[in-house]
XYZ file of C-alpha atoms in Angstrom:
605
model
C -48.134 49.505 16.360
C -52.019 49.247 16.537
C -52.186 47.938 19.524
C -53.338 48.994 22.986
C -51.219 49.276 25.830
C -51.943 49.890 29.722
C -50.243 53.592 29.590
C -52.431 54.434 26.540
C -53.358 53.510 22.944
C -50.265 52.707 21.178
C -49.429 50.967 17.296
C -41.811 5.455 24.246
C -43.410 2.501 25.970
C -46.264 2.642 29.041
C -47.601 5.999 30.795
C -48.826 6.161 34.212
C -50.952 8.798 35.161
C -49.648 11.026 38.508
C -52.341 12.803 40.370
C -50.668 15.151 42.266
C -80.631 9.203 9.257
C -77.436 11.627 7.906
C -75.094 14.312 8.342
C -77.603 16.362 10.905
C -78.714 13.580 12.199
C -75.110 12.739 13.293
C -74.236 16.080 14.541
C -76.910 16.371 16.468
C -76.310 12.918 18.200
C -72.816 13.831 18.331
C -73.818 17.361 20.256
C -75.770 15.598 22.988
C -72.825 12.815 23.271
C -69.957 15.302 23.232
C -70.677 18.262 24.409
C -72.731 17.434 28.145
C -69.801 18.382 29.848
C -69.502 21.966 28.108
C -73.169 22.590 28.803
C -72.130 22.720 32.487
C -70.495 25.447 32.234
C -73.230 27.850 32.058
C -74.149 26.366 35.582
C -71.017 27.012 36.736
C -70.870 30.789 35.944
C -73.818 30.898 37.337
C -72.557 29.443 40.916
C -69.838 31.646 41.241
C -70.602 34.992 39.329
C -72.403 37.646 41.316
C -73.366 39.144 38.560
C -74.764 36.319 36.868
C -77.396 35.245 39.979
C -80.454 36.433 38.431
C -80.179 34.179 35.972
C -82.753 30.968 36.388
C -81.501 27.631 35.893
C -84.039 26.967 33.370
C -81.636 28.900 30.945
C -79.956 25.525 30.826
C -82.474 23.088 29.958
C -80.344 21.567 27.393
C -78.693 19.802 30.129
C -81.339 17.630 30.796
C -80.350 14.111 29.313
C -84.255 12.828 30.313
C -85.922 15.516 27.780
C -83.906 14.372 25.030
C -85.217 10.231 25.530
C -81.469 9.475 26.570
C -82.538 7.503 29.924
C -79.165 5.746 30.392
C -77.806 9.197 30.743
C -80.318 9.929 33.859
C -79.649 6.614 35.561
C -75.813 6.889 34.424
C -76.124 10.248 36.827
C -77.762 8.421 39.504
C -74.858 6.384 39.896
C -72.695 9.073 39.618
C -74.413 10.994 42.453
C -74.207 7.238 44.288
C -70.466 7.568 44.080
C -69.882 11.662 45.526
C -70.973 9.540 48.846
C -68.015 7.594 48.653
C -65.639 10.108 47.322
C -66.778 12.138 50.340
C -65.865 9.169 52.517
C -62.362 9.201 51.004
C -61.757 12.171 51.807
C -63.115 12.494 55.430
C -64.785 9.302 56.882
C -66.114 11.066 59.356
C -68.153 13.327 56.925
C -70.516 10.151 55.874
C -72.571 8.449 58.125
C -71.964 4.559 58.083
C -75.851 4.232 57.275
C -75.732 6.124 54.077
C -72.953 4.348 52.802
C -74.541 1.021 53.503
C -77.777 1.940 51.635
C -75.301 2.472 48.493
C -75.372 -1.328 47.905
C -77.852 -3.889 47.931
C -78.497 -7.008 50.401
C -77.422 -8.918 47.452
C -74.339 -7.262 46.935
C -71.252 -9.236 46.159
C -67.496 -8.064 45.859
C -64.206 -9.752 45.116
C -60.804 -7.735 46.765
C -61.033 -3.970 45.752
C -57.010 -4.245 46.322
C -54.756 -7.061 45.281
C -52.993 -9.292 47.984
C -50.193 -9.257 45.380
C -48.234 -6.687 43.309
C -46.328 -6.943 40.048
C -43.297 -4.649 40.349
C -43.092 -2.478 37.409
C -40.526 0.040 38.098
C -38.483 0.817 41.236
C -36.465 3.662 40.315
C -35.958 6.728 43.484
C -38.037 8.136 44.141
C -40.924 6.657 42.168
C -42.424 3.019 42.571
C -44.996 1.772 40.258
C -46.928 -1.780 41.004
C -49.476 -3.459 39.008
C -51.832 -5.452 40.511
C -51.420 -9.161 39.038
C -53.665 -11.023 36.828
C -56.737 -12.106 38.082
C -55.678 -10.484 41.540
C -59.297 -9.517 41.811
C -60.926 -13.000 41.501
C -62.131 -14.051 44.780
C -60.746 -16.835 46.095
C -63.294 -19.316 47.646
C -64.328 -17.737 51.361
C -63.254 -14.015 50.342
C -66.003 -12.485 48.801
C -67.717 -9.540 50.426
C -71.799 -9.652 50.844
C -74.224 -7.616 51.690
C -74.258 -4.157 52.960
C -71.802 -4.848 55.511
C -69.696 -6.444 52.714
C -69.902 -3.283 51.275
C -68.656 -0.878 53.975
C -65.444 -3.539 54.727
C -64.467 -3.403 50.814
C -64.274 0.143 51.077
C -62.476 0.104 54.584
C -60.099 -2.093 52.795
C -59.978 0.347 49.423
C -58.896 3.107 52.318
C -56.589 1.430 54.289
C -52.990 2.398 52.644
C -54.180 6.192 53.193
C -55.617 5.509 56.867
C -52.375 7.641 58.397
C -52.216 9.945 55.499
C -54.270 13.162 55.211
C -55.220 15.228 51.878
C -57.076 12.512 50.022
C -58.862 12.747 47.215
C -60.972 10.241 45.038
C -62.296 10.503 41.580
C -65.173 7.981 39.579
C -65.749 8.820 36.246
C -68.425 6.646 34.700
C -67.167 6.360 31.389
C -69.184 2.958 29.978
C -73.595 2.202 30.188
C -75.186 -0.813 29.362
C -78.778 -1.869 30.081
C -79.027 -5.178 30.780
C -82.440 -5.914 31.563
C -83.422 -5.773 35.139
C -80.436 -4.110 36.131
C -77.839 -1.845 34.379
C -73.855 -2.557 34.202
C -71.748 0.571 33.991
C -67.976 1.138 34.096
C -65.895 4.160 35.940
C -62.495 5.396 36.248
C -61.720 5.411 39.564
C -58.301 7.395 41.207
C -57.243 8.063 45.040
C -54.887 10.279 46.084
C -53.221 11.282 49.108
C -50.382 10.726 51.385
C -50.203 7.235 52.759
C -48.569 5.453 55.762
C -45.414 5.684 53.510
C -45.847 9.163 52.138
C -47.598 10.028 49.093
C -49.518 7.590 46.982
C -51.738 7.073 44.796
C -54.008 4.245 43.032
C -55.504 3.503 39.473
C -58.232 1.158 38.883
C -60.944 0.347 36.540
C -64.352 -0.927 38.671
C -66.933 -3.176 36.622
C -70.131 -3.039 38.676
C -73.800 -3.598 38.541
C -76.829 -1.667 40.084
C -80.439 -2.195 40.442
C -82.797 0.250 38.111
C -84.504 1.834 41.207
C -85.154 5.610 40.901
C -82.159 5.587 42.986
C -79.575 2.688 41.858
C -77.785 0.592 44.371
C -74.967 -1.776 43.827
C -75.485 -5.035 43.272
C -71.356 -6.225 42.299
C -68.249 -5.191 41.788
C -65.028 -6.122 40.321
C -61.576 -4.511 40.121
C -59.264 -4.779 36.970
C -56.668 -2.711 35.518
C -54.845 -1.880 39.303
C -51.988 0.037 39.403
C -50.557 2.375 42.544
C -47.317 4.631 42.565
C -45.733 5.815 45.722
C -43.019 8.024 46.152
C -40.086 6.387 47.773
C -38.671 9.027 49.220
C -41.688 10.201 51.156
C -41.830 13.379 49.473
C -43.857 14.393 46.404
C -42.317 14.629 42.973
C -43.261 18.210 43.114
C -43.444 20.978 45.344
C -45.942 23.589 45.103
C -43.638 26.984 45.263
C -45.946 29.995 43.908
C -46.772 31.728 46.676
C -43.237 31.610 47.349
C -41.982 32.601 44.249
C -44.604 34.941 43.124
C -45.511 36.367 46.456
C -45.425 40.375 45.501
C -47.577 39.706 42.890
C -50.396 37.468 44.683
C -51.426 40.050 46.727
C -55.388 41.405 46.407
C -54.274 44.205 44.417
C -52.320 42.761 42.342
C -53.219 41.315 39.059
C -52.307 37.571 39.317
C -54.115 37.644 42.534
C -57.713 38.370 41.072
C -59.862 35.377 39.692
C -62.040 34.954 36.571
C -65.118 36.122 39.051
C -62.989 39.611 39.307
C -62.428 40.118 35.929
C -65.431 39.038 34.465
C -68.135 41.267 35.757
C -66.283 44.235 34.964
C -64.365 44.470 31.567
C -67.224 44.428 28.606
C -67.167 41.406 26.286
C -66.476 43.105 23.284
C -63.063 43.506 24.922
C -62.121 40.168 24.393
C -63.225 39.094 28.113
C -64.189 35.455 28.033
C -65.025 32.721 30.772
C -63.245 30.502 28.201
C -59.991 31.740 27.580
C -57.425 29.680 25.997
C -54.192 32.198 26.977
C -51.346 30.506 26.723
C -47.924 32.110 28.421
C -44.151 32.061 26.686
C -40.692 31.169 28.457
C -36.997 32.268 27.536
C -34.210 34.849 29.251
C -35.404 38.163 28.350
C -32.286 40.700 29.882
C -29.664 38.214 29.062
C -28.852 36.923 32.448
C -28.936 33.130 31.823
C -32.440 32.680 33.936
C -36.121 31.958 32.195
C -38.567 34.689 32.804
C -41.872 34.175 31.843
C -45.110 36.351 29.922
C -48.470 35.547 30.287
C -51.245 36.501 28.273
C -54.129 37.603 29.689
C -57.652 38.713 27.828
C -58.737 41.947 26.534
C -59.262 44.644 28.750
C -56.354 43.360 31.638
C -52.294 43.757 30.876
C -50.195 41.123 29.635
C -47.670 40.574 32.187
C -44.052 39.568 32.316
C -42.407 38.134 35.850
C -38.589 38.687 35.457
C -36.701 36.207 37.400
C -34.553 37.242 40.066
C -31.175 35.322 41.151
C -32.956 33.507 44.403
C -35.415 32.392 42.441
C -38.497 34.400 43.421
C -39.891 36.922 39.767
C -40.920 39.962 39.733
C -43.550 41.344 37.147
C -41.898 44.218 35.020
C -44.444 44.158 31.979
C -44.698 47.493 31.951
C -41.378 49.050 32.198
C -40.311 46.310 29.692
C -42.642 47.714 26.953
C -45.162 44.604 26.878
C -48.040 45.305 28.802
C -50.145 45.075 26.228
C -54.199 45.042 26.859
C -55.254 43.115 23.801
C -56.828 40.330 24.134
C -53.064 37.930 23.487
C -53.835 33.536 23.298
C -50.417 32.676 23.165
C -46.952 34.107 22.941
C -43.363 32.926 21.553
C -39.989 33.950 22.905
C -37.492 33.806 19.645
C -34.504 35.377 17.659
C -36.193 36.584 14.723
C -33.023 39.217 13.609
C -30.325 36.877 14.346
C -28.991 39.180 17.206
C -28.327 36.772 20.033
C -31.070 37.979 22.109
C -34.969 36.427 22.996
C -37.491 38.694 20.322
C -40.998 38.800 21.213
C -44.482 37.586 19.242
C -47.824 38.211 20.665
C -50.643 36.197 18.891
C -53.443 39.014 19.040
C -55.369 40.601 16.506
C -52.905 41.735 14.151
C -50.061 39.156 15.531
C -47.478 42.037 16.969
C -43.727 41.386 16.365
C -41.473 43.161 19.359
C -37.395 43.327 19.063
C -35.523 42.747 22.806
C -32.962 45.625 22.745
C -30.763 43.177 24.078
C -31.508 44.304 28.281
C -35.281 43.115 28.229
C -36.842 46.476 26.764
C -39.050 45.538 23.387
C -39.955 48.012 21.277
C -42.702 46.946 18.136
C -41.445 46.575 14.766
C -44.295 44.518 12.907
C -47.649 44.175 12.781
C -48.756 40.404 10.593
C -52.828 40.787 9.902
C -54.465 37.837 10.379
C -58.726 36.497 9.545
C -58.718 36.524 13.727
C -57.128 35.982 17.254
C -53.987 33.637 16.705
C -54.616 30.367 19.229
C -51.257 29.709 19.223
C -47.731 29.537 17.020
C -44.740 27.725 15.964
C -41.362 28.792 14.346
C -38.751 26.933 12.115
C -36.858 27.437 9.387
C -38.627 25.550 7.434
C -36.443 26.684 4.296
C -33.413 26.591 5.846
C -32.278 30.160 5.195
C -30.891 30.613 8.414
C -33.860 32.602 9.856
C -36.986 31.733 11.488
C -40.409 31.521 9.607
C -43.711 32.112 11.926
C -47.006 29.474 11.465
C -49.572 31.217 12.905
C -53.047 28.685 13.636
C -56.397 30.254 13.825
C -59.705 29.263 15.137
C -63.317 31.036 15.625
C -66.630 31.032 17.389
C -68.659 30.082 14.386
C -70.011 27.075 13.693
C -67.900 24.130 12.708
C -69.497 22.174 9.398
C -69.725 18.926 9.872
C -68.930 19.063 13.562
C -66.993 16.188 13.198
C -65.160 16.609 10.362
C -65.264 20.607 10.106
C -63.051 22.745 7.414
C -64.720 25.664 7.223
C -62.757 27.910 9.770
C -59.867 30.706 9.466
C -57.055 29.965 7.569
C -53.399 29.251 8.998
C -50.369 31.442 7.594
C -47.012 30.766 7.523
C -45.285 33.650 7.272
C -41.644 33.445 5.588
C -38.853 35.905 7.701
C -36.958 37.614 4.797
C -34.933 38.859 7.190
C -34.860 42.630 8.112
C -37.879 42.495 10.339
C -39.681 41.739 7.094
C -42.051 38.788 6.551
C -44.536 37.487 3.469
C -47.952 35.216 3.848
C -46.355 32.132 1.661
C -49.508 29.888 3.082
C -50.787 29.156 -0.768
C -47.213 28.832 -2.516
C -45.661 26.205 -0.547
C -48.807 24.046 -0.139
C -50.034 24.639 3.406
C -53.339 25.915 2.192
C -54.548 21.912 1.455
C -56.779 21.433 4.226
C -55.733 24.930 6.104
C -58.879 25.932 7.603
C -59.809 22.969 10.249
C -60.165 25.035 13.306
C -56.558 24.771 14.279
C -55.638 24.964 18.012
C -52.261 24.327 17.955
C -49.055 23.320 15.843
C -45.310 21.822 16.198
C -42.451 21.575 13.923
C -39.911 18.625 14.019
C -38.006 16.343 11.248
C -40.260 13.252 11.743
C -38.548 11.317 8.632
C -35.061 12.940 9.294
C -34.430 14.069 6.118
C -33.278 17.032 7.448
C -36.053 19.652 7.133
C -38.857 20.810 9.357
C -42.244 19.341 9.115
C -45.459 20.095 10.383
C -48.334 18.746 12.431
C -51.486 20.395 12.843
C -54.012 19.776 15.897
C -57.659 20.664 14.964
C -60.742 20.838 16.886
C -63.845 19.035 14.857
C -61.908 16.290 13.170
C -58.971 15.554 11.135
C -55.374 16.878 12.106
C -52.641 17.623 9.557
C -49.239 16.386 8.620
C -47.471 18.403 6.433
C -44.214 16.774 5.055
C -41.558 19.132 3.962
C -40.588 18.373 0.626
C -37.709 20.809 -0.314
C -39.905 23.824 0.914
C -43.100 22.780 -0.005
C -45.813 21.052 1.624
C -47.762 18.232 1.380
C -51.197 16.823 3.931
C -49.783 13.400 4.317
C -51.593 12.472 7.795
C -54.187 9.992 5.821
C -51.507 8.019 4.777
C -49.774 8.418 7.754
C -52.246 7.558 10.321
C -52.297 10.495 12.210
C -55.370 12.512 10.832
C -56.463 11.427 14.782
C -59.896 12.541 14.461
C -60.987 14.372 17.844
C -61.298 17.671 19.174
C -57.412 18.191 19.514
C -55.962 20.747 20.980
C -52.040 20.491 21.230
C -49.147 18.840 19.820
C -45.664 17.721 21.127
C -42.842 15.416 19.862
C -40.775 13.135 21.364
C -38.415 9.930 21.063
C -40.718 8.057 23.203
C -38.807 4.368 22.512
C -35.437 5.931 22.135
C -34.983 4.638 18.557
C -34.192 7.452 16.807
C -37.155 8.194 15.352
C -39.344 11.442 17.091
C -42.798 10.324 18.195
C -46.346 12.158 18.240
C -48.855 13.084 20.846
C -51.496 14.771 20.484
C -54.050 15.957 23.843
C -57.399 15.816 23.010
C -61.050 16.173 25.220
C -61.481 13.473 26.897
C -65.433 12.827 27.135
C -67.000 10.805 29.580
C -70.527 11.379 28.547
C -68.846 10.542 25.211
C -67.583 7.762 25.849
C -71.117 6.835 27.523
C -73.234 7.522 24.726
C -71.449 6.765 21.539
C -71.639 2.982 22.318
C -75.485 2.967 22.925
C -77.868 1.080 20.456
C -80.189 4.070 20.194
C -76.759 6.447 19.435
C -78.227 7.248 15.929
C -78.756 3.666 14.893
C -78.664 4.708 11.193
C -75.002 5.771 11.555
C -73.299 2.878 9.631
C -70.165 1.279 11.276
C -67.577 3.595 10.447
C -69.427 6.711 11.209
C -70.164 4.866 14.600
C -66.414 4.369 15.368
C -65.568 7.917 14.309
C -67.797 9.364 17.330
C -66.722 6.933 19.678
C -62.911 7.576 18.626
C -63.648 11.483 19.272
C -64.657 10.834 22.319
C -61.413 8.783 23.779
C -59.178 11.319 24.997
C -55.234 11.726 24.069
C -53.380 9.736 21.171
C -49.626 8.435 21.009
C -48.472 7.819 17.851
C -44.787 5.860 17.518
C -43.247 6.692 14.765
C -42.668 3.432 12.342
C -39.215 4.700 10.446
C -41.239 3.835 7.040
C -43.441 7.250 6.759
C -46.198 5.846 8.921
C -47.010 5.686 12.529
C -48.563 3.138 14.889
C -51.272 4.326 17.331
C -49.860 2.786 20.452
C -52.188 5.049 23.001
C -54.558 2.333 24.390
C -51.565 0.124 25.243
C -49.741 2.955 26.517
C -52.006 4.263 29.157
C -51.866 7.858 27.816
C -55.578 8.471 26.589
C -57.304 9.831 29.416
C -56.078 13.454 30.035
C -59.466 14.769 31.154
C -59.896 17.940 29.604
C -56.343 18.244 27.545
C -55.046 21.614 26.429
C -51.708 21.414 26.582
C -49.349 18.433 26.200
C -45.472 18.268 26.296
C -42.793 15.675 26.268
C -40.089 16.091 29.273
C -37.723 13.930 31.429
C -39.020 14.453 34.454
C -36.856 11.697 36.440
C -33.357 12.403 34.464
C -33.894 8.601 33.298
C -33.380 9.666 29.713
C -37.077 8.446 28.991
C -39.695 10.564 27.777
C -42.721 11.553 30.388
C -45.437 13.453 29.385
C -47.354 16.354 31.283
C -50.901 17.354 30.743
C -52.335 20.439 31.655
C -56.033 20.060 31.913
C -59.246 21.512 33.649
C -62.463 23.066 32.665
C -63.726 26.385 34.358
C -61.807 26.792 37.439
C -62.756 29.509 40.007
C -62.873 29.017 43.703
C -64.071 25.647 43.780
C -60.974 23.853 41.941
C -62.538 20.071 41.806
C -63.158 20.355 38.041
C -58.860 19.789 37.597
């Protein structure tokens, strides 16, 4: 195996959301709109890395909205900035002097109820309550709208109230909507508390329609509430319980590997390692020694040891990477835990540069046994058997660094392979001979298998980043792009895939987790967004820009894009999706796993 290791070089129905000119022309539009958010990162390494201080901000200019003429995105900041005050309120009252939240609005200011007077019951199942506030809730009645300043400061109060006892809470705006409207400027924002309430823990939804002045500083001038929705937990605990540090606590120590950050790491394995600030490693779950109990691998970049944390019988896991044969230092995105030689026992694939194929001896030892070459670093993997010869095949997605051509509708990257297990520890590239070389170099991020027409056979949906996604139907072992047809090309910059029977009616439903732009969202619906863009280029940007997609599938070879109605669109930052029964309802939920660049400050999550 040529490979490295440590000891030496070696070869259905609603969602809620639970907080717990021409082508250049276009690309370029689509850069400034799109990408703001990824320009921040720079800044961010350069907050937290040590080694990085030197650095002067002007290395950044690019994220400076005002020196490319896009002024709604400097007053659309303003605001922004207007609402940390109140998110700092949230979160400690005492933090905020009553003054400077009072010079947020205007004397003018008028508000109808923040918070309905009246619920709509949605579900009531233990532990979890949902409630929706009620049409027109927030229409003032005659005599209750709030004015002025002190208006202001007594909307919020109310806004607070539920979480008054509680401690722990956090509040979110996301401006996600500009409009210039003369003498003043209308935007719209996401806005999300969290905490634990007078009941225990709760948390409220709610989409705020307000106005501002065009001062160098905007205040607020209205404000109305729609789209309300809270959830408590009934049983005044929290659906989930943080348990790491009492799991992993051997391995969180200060000298141990899981217990170093990014920062760590960063400033002191060379690049050309595979060390990145924007790592996409994935991790890989199944019962490794046989024992009936999921361990789990994680991959890690290039220059630090993958690791494996066994699980013991009281629940806590210990890491054993190395004296199981798989701490490998290359720089690993993702990982699968499978039966590739029909043994009984949980084989190993690492998606590096080549993909490496380990056999389990049955006691969780792996020793290499194939090496698949690939054009660069898998991002991640998927196995059927998508011939049904009784042995898994591998489909192997691949991504790069270089640039994507258009950037909205890109197929220039690395090609995917499917490689065909002939059984024997023996595999062969079949990518071009059954058809999955027909739009096979989008950028692909990740991949899942499932019988969408139930026929049978294994099909095949591809996320891509830049654009369109793939559906591959399996026709008798061959393979045909039917996602056009379909509905489900999804343009967007996706990034994973999962199935699931989300109306129970037999048929297996997609969603796919996409980025979810604000800044997007913002500028794609501006008149000066490249006004020579005709309508449907228009409506591609702005599409790319909405977040996460839900797809039911029809029964008839199509699907119905159901994610607007479903609630399921914004997932911030979306790598990773998955369908799961969280409540043991029998009804599909679906987890997100989102962020940015996280490092000691965690607020970008």
């Amino acid at each position: 195996m040529r490979a490295n290791r440590r000891d030496g070089e070696r070869g259905r129905g609603g969602y809620r959301v639970l907080v717990m000119a021409g082508v250049a022309g276009l690309v370029i539009a689509a850069m400034v709109a799109l990408w703001r958010d990824r320009a921040r990162l720079a800044e961010d390494l350069i907050a937290t890395s040590t080694v990085l201080d030197s650095i002067p901000t002007a290395a950044t200019p690019f994220d400076d909205p005002g020196l490319d003429g896009w002024d709604s995105e400097v007053l659309s900041d303003a605001v922004a900035s207007q609402w940390k005050q109140v998110q700092r309120w949230m979160s400690d009252p005492a933090s905020v002097a009553p003054g400077v939240l009072a010079a947020l609005s205007a004397d003018s200011f008028e508000a109808g109820p923040i918070r309905p007077e009246h619920w709509e019951l949605v579900r009531d199942e233990p532990p979890v309550r949902i409630d929706r506030g009620l049409p027109g809730a927030s229409t003032p009645p005659a005599g209750s709208v709030y004015r002025g300043s002190a208006g202001f400061l007594e909307a919020l109060q109310t806004w607070r109230r539920p979480f008054a006892q509680g401690a722990d809470v956090r509040a979110e705006f996301k401006v996600v909507r500009f409009e210039d409207v003369g003498e003043t400027i209308r935007t719209h924002q996401l806005v999300s508390v969290s905490g634990t309430g007078v009941d225990g823990p709760e948390e409220e939804h709610a989409t705020w329609i307000t106005s501002w002045t065009r001062e160098p500083v905007p205040r607020l001038l209205a404000l109305t509430a729609e789209a309300l929705e809270r959830t408590r937990m009934t049983s005044g605990r929290r659906l989930f319980s943080d348990c790491t540090e009492a799991v992993l606590k051997r391995s969180l120590t200060d000298d141990a590997l899981l217990g170093r950050g990014l920062p760590h790491w960063y400033v002191r394995i060379p690049a050309h390692l595979g060390q990145s600030p924007l790592g996409y490693h994935g991790l890989a779950v199944g019962d490794v020694n046989g024992d009936r109990l999921d361990d789990v691998y994680l991959c890690n970049s290039g220059g630090i040891p993958n690791q494996l944390y066994v699980q013991n019988l009281d629940g806590s896991f210990d890491e054993r990477a190395a004296e199981s044969g798989v701490d490998w230092m290359d720089s690993t995105m993702s990982a699968l835990f499978l039966d590739l030689d029909d043994d009984g026992d949980q084989d190993l694939v690492l998606g590096s540069t080549p993909t490496m194929l380990l056999e389990n001896d049955g006691a969780g030892h792996f020793e290499g046994r194939m090496l698949l070459p690939g054009p660069a670093i898998p991002t991640s993997m998927a196995a059927a058997d998508h011939d049904r010869d009784g042995d898994l095949d591998l489909f192997v997605c691949y991504s790069s660094n270089e640039a994507a051509i258009p950037y909205h509708d890109a197929n220039n990257g690395p090609r995917n392979i499917l490689w065909r297990n002939d059984g024997g520890w023996a595999f062969r590239d079949i990518t071009n001979s059954v058809g999955l070389d027909q739009n096979g170099t989008r950028f692909s991020f990740a991949a899942a298998w499932e019988d969408i027409d139930n026929d049978g056979d294994q099909d095949l949906y591809v996320a891509n980043d830049y654009g369109r996604n793939n559906l591959f139907l399996n026709e008798g072992g061959h393979f045909r792009d039917v996602a056009p047809e379909a509905g489900v090309e999804d343009i967007s910059a996706g990034m994973s895939v999962t199935f699931g029977d989300a109306d129970l009616d037999g048929w297996m439903d997609l969603y796919v987790s996409n980025m979810f732009s604000s800044a997007g969202n913002r500028i794609t619906y501006q008149r000066n967004f490249n006004p020579l863009a005709d309508g449907t280029q228009r409506a591609a940007f702005q599409r790319h820009a909405r977040g996460n997609s839900l797809f039911r599938n029809a029964g008839t070879g199509g699907f119905e894009d159901v994610s607007v109605d479903a609630g399921v669109t914004m997932g911030r930052w979306a790598w990773s999706s998955l369908f799961v029964d969280l409540d043991n309802d029998r009804l599909q939920d679906l987890v997100v796993a989102n962020g940015n660049l996280t490092n000691e400050d965690s607020r970008d999550l």
